[in-house]
Short mmCIF file of C-alpha atoms in Angstrom, two decimals:
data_model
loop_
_atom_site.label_atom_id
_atom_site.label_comp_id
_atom_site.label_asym_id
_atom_site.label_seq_id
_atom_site.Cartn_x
_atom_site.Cartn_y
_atom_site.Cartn_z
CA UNK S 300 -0.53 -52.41 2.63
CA UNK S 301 -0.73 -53.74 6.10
CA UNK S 302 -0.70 -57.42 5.02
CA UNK S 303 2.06 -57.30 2.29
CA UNK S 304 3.80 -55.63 5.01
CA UNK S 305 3.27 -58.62 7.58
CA UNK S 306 3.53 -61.27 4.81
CA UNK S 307 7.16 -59.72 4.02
CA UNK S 308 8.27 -60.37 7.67
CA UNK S 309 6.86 -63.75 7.34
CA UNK S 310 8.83 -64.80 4.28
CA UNK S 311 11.90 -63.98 6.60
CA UNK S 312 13.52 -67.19 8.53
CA UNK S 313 15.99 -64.89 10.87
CA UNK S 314 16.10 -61.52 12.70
CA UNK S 315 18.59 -59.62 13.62
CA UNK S 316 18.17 -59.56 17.27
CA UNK S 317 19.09 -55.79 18.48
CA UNK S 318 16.21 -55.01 16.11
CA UNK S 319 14.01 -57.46 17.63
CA UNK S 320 13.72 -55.72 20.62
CA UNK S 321 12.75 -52.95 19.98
CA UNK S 322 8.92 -52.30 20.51
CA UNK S 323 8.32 -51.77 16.99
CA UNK S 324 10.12 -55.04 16.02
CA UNK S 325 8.64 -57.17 19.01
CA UNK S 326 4.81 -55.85 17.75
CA UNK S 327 5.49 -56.80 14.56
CA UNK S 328 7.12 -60.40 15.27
CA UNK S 329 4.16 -60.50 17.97
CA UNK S 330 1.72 -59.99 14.76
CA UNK S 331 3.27 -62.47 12.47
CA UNK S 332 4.02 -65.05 15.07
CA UNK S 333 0.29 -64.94 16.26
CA UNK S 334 -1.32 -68.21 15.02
CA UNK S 335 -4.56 -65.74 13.68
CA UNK S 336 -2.43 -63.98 11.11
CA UNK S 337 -2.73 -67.65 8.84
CA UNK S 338 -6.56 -66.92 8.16
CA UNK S 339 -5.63 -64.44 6.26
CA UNK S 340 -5.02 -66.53 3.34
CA UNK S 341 -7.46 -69.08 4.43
CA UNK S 342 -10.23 -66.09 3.77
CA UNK S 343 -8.95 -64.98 0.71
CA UNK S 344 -8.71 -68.43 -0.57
CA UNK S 345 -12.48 -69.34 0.24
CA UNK S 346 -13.55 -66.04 -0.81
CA UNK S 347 -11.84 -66.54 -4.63
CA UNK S 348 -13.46 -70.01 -4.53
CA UNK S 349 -16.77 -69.18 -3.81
CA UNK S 350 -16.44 -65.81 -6.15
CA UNK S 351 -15.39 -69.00 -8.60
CA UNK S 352 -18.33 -70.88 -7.96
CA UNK S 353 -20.84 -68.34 -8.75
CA UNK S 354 -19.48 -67.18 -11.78
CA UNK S 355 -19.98 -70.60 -13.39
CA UNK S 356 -23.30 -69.70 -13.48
CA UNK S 357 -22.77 -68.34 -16.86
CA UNK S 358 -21.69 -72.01 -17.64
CA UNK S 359 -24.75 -74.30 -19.36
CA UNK S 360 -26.48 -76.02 -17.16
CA UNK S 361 -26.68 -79.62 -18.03
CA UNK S 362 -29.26 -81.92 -15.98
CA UNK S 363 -29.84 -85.58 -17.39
CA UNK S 364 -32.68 -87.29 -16.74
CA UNK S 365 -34.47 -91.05 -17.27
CA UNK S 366 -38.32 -91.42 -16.42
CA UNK S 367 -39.89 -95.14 -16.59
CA UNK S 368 -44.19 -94.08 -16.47
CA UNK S 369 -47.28 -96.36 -16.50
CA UNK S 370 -50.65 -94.55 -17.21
CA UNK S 371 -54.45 -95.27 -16.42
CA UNK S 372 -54.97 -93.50 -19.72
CA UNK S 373 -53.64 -92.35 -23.10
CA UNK S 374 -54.41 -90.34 -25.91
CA UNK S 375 -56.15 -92.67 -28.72
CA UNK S 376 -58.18 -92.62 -32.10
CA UNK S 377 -61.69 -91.72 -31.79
CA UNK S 378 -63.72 -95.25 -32.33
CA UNK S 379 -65.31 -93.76 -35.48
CA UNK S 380 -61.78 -92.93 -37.19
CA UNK S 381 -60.52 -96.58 -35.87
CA UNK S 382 -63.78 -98.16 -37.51
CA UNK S 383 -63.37 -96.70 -40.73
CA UNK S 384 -59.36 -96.59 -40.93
CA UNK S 385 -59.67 -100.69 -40.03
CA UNK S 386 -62.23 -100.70 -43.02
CA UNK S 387 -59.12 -99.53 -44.96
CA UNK S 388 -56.40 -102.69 -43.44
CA UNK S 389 -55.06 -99.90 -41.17
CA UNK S 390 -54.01 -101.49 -38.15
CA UNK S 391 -54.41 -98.74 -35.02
CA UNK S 392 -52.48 -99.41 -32.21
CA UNK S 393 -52.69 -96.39 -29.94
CA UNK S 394 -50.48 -95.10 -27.55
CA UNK S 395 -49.00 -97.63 -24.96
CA UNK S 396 -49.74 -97.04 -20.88
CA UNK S 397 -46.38 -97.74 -20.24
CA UNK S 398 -43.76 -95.02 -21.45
CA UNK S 399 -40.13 -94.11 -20.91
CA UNK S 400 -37.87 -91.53 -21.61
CA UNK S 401 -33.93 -90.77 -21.29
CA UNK S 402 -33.01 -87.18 -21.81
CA UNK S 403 -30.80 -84.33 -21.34
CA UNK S 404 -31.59 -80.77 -20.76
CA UNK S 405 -29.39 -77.72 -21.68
CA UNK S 406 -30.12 -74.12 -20.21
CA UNK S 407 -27.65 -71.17 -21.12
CA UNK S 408 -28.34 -67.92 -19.28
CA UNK S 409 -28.02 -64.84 -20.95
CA UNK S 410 -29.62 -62.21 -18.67
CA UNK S 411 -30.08 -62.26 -15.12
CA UNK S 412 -30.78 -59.16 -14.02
CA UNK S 413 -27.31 -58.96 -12.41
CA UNK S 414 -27.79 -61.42 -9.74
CA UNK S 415 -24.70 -63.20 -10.35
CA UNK S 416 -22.90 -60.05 -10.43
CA UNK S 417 -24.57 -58.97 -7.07
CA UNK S 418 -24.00 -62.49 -5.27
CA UNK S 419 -20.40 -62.22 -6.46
CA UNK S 420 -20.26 -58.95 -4.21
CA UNK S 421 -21.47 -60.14 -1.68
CA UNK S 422 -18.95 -63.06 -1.41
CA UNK S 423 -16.44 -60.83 -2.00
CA UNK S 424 -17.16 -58.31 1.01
CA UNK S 425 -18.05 -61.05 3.58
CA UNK S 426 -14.30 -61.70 2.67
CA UNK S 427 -13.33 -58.62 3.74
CA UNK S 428 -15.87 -58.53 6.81
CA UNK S 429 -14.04 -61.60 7.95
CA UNK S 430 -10.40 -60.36 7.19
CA UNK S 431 -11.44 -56.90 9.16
CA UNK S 432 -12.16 -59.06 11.76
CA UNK S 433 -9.28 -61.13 12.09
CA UNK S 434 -6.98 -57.92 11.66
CA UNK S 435 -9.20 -56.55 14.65
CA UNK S 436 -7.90 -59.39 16.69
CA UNK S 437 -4.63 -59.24 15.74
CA UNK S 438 -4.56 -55.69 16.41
CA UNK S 439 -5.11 -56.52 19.76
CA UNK S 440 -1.84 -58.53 20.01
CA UNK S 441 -0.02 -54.79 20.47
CA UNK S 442 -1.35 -54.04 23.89
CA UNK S 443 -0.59 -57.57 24.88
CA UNK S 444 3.15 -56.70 23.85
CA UNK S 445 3.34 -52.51 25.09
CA UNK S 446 1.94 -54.02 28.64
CA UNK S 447 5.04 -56.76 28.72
CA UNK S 448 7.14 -54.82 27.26
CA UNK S 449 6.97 -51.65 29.46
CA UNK S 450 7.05 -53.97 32.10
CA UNK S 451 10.36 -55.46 31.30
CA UNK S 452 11.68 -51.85 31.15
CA UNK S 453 10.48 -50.90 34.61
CA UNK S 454 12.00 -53.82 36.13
CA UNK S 455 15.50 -53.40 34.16
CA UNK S 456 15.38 -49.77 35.49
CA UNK S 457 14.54 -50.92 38.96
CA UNK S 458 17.12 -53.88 38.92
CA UNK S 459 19.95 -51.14 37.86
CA UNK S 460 18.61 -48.52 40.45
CA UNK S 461 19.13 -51.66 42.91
CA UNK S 462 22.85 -52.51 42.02
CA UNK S 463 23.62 -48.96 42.31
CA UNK S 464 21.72 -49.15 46.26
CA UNK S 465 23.79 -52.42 46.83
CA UNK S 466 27.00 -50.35 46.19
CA UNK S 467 26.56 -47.74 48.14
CA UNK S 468 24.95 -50.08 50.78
CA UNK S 469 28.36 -51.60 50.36
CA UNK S 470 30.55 -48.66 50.74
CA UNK S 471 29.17 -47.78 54.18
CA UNK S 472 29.30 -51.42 55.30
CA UNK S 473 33.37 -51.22 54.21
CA UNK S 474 33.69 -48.09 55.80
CA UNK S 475 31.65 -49.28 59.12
CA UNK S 476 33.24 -52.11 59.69
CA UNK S 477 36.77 -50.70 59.73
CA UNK S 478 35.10 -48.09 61.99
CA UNK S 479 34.13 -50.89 64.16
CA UNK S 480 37.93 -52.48 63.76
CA UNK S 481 38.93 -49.38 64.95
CA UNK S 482 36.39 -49.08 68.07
CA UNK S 483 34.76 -45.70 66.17
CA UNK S 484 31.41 -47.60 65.56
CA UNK S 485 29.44 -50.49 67.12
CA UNK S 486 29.77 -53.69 65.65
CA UNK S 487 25.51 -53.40 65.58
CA UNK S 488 25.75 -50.14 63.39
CA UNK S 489 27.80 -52.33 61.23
CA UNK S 490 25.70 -55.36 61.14
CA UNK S 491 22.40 -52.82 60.12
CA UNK S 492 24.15 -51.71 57.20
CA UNK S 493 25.01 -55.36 56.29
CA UNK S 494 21.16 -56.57 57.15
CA UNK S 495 19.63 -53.38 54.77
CA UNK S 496 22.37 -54.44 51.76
CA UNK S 497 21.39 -58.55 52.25
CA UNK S 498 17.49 -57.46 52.17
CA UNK S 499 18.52 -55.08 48.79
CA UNK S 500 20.10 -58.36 47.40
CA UNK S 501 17.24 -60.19 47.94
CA UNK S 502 15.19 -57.68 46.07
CA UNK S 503 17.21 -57.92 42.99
CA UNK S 504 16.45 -61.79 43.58
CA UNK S 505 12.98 -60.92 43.33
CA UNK S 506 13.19 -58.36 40.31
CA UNK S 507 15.43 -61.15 38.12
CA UNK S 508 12.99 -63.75 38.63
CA UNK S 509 10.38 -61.37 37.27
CA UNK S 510 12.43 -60.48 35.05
CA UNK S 511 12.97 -63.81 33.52
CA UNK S 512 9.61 -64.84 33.51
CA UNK S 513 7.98 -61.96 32.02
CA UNK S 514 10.91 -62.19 29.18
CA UNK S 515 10.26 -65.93 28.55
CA UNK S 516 5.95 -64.43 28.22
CA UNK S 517 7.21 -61.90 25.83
CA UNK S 518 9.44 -64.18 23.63
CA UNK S 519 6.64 -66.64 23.57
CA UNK S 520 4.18 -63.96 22.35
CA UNK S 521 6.95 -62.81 19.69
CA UNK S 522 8.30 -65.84 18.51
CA UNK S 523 11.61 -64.91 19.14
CA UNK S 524 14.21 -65.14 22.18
CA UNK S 525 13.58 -61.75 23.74
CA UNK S 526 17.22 -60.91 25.60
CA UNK S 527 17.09 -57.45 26.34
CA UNK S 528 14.48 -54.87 25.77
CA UNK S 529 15.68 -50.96 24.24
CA UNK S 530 13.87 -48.27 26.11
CA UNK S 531 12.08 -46.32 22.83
CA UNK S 532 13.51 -42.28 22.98
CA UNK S 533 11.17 -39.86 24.55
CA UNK S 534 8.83 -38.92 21.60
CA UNK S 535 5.79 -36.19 21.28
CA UNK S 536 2.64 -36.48 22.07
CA UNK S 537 0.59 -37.90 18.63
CA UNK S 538 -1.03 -34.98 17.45
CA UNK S 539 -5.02 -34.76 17.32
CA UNK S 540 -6.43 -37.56 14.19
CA UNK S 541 -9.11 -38.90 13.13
CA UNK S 542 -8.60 -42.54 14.30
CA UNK S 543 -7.79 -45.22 11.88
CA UNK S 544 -8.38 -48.63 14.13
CA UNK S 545 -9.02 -51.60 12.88
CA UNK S 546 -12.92 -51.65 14.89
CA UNK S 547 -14.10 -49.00 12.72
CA UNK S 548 -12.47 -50.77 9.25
CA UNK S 549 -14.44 -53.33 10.36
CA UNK S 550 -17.86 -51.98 11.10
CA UNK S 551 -16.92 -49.98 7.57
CA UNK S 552 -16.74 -53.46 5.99
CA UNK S 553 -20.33 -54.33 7.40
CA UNK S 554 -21.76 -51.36 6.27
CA UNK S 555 -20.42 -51.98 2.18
CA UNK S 556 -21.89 -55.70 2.69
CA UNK S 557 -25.34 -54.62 4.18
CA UNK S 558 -25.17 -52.51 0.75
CA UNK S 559 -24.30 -55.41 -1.64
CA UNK S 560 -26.90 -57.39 -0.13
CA UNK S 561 -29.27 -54.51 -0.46
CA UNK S 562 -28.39 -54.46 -4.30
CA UNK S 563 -28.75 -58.32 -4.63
CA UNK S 564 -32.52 -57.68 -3.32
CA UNK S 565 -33.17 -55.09 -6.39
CA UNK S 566 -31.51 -57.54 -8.63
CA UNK S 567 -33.43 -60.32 -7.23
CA UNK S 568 -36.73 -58.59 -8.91
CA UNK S 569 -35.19 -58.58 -12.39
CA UNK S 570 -36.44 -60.86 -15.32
CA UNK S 571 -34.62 -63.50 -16.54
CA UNK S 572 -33.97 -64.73 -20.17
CA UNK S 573 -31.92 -67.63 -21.37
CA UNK S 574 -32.12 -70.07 -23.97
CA UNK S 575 -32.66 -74.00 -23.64
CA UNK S 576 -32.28 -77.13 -25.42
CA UNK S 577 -33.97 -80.77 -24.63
CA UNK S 578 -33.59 -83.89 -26.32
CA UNK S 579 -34.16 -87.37 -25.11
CA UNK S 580 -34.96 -90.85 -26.36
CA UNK S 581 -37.90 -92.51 -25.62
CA UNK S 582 -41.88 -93.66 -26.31
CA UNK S 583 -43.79 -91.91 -27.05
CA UNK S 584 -41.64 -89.32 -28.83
CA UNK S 585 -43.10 -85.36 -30.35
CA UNK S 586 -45.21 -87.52 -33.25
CA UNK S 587 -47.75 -88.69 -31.03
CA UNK S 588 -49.26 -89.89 -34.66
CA UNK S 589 -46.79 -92.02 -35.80
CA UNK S 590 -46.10 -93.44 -32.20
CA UNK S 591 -49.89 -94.51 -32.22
CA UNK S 592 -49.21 -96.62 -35.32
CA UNK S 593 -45.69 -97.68 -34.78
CA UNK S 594 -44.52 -98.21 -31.01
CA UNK S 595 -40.91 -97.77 -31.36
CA UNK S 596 -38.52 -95.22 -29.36
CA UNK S 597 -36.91 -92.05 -31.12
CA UNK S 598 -34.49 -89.41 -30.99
CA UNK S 599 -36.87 -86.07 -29.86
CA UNK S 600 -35.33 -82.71 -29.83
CA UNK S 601 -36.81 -78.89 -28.35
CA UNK S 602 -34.59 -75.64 -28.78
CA UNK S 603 -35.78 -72.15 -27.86
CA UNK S 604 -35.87 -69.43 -25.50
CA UNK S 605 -37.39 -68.17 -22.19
CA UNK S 606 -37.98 -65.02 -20.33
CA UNK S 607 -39.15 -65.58 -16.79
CA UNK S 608 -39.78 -63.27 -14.00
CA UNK S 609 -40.56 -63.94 -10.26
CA UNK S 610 -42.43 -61.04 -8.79
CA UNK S 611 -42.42 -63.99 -5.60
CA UNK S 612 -39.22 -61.34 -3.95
CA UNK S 613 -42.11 -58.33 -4.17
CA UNK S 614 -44.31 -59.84 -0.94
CA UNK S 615 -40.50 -60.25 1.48
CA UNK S 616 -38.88 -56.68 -0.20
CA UNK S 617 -40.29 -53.96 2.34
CA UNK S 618 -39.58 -56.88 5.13
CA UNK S 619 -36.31 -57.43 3.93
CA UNK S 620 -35.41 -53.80 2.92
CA UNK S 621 -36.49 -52.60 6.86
CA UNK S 622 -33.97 -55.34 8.21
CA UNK S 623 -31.18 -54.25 5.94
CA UNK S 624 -31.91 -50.52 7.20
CA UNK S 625 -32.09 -51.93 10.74
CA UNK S 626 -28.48 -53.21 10.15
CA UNK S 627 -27.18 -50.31 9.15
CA UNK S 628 -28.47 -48.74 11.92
CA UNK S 629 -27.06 -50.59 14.09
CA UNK S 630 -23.52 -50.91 12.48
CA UNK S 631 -23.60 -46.63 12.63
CA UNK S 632 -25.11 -47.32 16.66
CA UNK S 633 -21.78 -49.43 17.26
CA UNK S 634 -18.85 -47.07 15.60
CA UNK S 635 -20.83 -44.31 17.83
CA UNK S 636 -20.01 -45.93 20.82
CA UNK S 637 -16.35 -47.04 19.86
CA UNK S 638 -15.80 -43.25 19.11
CA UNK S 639 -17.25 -42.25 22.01
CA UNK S 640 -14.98 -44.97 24.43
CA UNK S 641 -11.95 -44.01 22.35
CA UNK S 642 -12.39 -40.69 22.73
CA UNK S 643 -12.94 -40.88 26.72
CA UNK S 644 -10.02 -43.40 26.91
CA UNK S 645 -7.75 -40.80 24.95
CA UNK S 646 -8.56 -37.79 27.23
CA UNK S 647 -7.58 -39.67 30.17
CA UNK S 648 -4.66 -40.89 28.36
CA UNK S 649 -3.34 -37.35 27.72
CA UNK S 650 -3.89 -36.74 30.94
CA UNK S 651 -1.84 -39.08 32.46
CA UNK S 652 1.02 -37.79 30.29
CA UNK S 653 0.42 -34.17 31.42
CA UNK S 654 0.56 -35.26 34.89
CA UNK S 655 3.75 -37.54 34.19
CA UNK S 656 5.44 -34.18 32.51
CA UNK S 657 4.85 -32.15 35.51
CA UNK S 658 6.27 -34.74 38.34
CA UNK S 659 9.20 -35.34 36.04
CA UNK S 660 9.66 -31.63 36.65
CA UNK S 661 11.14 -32.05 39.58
CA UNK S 662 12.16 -35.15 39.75
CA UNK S 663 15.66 -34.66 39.01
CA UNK S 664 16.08 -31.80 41.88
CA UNK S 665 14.59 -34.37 44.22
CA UNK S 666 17.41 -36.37 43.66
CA UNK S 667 19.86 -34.24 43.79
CA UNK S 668 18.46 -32.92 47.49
CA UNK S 669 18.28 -36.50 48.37
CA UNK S 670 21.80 -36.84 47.36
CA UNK S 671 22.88 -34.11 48.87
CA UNK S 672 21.04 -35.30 52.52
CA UNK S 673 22.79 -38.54 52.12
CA UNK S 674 26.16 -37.20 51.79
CA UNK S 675 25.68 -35.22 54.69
CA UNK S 676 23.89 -37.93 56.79
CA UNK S 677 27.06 -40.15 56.05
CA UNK S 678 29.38 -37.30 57.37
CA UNK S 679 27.48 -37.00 60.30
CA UNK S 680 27.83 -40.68 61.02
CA UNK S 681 31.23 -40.68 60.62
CA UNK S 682 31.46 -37.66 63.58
CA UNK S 683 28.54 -39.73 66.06
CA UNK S 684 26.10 -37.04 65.39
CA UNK S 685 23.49 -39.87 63.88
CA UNK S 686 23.05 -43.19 63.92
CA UNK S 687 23.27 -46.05 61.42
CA UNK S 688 19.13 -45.95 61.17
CA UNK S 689 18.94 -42.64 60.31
CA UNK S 690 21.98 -42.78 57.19
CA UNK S 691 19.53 -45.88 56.04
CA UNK S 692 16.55 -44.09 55.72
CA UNK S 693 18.16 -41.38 53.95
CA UNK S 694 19.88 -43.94 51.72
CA UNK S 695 16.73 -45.59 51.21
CA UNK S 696 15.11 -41.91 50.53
CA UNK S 697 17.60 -41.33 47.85
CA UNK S 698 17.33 -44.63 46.13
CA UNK S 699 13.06 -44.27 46.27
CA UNK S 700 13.45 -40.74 44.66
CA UNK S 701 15.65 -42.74 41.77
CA UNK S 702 13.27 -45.24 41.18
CA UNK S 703 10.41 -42.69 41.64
CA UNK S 704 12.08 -41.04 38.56
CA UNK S 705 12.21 -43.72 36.74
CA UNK S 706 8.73 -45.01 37.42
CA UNK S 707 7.65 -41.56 35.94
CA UNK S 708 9.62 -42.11 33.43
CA UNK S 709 8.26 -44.89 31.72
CA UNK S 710 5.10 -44.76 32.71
CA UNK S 711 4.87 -41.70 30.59
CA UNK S 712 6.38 -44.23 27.53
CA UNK S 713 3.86 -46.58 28.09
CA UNK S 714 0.85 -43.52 27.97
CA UNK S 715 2.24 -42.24 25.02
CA UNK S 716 2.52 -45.72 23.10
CA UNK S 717 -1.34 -46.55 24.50
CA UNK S 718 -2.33 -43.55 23.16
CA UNK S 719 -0.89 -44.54 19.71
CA UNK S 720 -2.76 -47.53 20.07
CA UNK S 721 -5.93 -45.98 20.85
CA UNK S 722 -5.45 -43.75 17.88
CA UNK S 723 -4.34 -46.40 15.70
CA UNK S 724 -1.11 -44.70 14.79
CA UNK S 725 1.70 -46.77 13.01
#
């Protein structure tokens, strides 16, 4: 399901581009745009031509054949015979040394114990060892993308928390320099203000140019032009499951192919029968009588059948069973230890969310006590009680408790969406 899913985006030449930026959209162009996702095809292509291959050994299996001999000896008439048959004008030749024969051989099996059968399986799931594999990689491509992605959103919500800070920064410069105009301020509580809202424009500087660059990363990774990322709405933690990743597909893959190959070694033991055919043309030919007397070549012809059985697999089985157990072994050794990492990463993962949930608690009174400080610290400035440093701080304090907020905010995304990931949730 998976891959007719991804081959469908393929076949598609455009995107609409609000879609495209969502996370779900920019994992899946991420996917398809990832040079891996080609081999695909490339395995099931090799794995139908080798599957091919092997079944054409039900096909007859022609060999030709020429053979040019010379021969310190040959069958010939017992002296006794020769005597008396040359008593009778009977001329004996004999066989010649030299002999030669052009042939073809047929053989058509009709039992093999199931080895074709059995090697055909095993073709067929190192296919889908391989294609576990590459989807294991590709897999990986969506952590690549949540990372940039959750970046981008920290640094839009930062960049908007810092136009808001350059406002206000510029309110207060407005309303100290006609202050100063007035002789109600100093013209240094004025410049301050105007220093703090230069250093907060060089900030956003700073956050566009990471900005940029870690778009350009992300539409490079996609394949599309990545303008603006949508911040994904606040969903539930996924619910307890047993996890579907691709690592344990794949070790589930190695396991069915250490059992094919362990059914190719039972079949290996099975007899044989097929039937043949020979014929060539030659000297001497199957009348070793009549090519002692005349020395010409013939047409010779052998049809019949032939059981075989090679008990040679019996004196490697126990060797080769023990590896094949070994195997196993180890493939059950490795999805142990994936569970076990997964399962560690995950509890630390819903951790970090619980602890996320709680700050956010209070995040939003924070601000609004922040607020409230500001407000007053700005009244107080107006009436001399403070000075400019101490309405900056307080400024600044708001602005941190914002972006503090925010931080929270999507950090918590970004937990939840790893924790898909480490589930292997859709």
């Amino acid at each position: 399901m998976k891959r007719f899913f991804l081959i469908l985006f393929t076949l598609q030449t455009t995107l609409v581009v609000s879609n495209a930026q969502t996370l779900e959209a920019c994992q899946q162009a991420a996917e398809r745009n990832y040079p891996l996702i080609r081999q695909y095809d490339l395995i099931g292509k090799t794995t139908d031509l080798t599957v091919a291959n092997i079944q054409k050994g039900w096909l007859p299996q022609v060999s030709a054949s020429a053979q040019a001999t010379y021969q310190s000896d040959v069958m010939a008439w017992p002296d006794q015979m020769k005597t008396m048959l040359s008593g009778m004008g009977v001329d004996l030749k004999g066989l010649k040394k030299d002999q030669y024969k052009i042939g073809i051989d047929v053989q058509q099996t009709i039992f093999d114990g199931g080895a074709i059968s059995s090697q055909k399986a095993v073709a067929r799931q190192q296919g889908e060892v391989e294609s576990a594999q590459t989807e294991v990689n590709i897999y990986k491509v969506r952590e690549r993308v949540n990372e940039m992605y959750f970046a981008l959103l920290l640094l839009h919500e930062q960049m908007t928390l810092n136009a808001d800070l350059q406002t206000l920064l510029a309110g207060n410069e407005k309303q100290l320099h006609s202050m100063y105009e007035r002789g109600t301020a100093a013209e240094s509580d004025y410049l301050s203000v105007k220093a703090e809202r230069l250093r907060v424009v060089q900030q956003q500087t700073d956050l566009e140019a990471r900005q940029q660059t870690l778009r350009r990363m992300l539409s490079a990774l996609c394949g599309i032009e990545v303008t603006q990322v949508e911040k994904p709405s606040l969903v539930a933690t996924p619910s307890q499951q047993p996890s579907t990743r691709p690592e344990l597909k794949a070790i589930d893959a190695q396991l069915r192919l250490t059992n094919a190959r362990e059914k190719a070694l039972d079949a290996a033991l099975m007899p044989r029968l097929g039937l043949f055919a020979q014929g060539y043309y030659g000297y001497p030919g199957l009348n070793m009588f009549d090519d002692m007397l005349n020395h010409d070549w013939s047409l010779n012809g052998i049809v019949g059948a032939r059981l075989s059985w090679n008990i040679g697999a019996l004196y490697t089985r126990k060797n080769d069973k023990a590896k094949l157990n070994a195997q196993r072994e180890t493939f059950n050794v490795q999805r142990e230890t994936f569970l076990f990492n997964n399962h560690m990463e995950q509890i630390q993962q819903n951790e970090d969310i619980e602890r996320y949930r709680r700050l956010m608690a209070n995040d939003e009174e924070i601000i609004t006590l922040r607020q409230a400080v500001r407000r007053a610290a700005e009244s107080k400035l107006q009436h001399g009680i403070i000075d400019v440093n101490d309405l900056v701080r307080e400024i600044n304090a708001e602005n941190a408790a914002r972006v503090q907020q925010s931080v929270h905010e999507i950090e918590m995304l970004k937990e939840i969406y790893d924790l898909k990931y480490a589930r292997g949730s859709e």
